[in-house]
GROMACS .gro file of C-alpha atoms in nm:
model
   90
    1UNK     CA    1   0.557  -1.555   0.599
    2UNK     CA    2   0.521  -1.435   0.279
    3UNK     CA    3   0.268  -1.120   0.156
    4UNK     CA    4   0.128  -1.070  -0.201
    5UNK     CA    5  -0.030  -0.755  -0.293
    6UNK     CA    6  -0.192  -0.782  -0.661
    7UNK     CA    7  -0.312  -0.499  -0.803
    8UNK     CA    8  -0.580  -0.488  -1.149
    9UNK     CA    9  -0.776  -0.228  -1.324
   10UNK     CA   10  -1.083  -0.420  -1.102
   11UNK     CA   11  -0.939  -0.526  -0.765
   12UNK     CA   12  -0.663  -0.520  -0.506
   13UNK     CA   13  -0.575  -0.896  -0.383
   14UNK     CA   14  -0.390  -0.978  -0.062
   15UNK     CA   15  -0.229  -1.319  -0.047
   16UNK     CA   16  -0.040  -1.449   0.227
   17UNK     CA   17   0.096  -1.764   0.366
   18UNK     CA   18   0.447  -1.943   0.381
   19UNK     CA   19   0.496  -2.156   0.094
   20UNK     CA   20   0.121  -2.080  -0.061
   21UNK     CA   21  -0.122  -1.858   0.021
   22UNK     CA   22  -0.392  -1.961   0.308
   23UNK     CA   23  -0.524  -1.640   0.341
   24UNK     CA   24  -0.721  -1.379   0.098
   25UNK     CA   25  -0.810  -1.062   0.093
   26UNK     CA   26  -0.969  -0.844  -0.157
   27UNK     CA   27  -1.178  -0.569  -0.235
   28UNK     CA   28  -1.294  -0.345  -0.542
   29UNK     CA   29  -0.944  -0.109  -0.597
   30UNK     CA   30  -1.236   0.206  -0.672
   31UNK     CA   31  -1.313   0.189  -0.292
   32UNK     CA   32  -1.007   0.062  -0.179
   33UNK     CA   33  -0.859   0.296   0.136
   34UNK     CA   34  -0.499   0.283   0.239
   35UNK     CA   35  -0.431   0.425   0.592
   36UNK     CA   36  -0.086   0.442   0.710
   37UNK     CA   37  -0.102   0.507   1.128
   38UNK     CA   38   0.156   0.608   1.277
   39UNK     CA   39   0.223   0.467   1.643
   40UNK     CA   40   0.187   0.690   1.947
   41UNK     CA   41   0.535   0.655   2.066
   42UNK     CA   42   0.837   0.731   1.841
   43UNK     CA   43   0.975   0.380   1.880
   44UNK     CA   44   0.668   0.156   1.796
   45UNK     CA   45   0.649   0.110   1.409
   46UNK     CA   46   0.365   0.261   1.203
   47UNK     CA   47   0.116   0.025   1.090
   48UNK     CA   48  -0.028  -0.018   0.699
   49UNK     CA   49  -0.342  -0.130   0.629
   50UNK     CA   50  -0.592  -0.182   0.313
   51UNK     CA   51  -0.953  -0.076   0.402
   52UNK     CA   52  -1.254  -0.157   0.236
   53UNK     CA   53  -1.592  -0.047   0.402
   54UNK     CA   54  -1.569  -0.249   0.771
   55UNK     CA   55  -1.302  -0.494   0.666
   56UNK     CA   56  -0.931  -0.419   0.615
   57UNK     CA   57  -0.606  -0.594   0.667
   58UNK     CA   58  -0.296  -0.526   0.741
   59UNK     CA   59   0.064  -0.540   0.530
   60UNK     CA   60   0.400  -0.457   0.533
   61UNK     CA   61   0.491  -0.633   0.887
   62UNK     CA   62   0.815  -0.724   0.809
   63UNK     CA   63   0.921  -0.383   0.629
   64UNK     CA   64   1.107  -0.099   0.823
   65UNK     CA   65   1.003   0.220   0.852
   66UNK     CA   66   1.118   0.369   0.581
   67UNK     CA   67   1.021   0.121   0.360
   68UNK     CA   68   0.654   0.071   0.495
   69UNK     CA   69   0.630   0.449   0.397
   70UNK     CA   70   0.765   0.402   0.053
   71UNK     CA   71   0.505   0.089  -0.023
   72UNK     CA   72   0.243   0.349   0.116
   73UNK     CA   73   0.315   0.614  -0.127
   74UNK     CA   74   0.357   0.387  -0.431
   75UNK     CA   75   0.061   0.137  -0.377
   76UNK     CA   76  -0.152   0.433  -0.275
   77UNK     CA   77  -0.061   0.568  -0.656
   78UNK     CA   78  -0.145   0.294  -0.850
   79UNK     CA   79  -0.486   0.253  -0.604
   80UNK     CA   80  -0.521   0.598  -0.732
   81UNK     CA   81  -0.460   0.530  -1.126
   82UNK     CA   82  -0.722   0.653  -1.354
   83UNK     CA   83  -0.598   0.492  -1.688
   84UNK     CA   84  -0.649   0.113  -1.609
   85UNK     CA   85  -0.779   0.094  -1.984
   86UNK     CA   86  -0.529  -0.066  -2.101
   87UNK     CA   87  -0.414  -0.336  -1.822
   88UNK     CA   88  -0.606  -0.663  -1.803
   89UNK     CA   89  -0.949  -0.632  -1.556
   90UNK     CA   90  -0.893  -1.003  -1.447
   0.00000   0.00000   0.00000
């Protein structure tokens, strides 16, 4: 399986599929939410997931711990970006 995450000055895209993406996700990045949950017990993994109003989806699947946390901090920082002006909106 294979997971795209697309980020633009206008929207975050989620592609996934194995050799092309047959699934698509997307929402307006301004309201975009990412919630990382941690699992009740120590040994489950924590699970990563875009949110947008009612509908979200969840990434990182095949990512350890530590690097499900990483992709959390850094995707939640370009969510976050307020100078966009100068990357494309499309």
């Amino acid at each position: 399986m294979r997971e795209v995450v697309t980020l633009n000055a206008a929207v975050v895209r989620v592609e996934t599929g194995r050799h092309a993406p047959d699934q698509q996700w997307e929402c307006p990045r301004a309201w975009a939410q990412l919630n990382l949950e941690r699992a009740p017990l120590a040994w489950y993994p924590s699970r990563l997931k875009l949110v947008f109003r009612d509908r979200q989806v969840e990434i990182g699947r095949f990512l350890n711990e530590e690097e499900r946390v990483n992709l959390a901090v850094e995707l939640g920082h370009m969510i976050r970006r307020g100078d966009w002006s100068s990357l494309p909106a499309g």
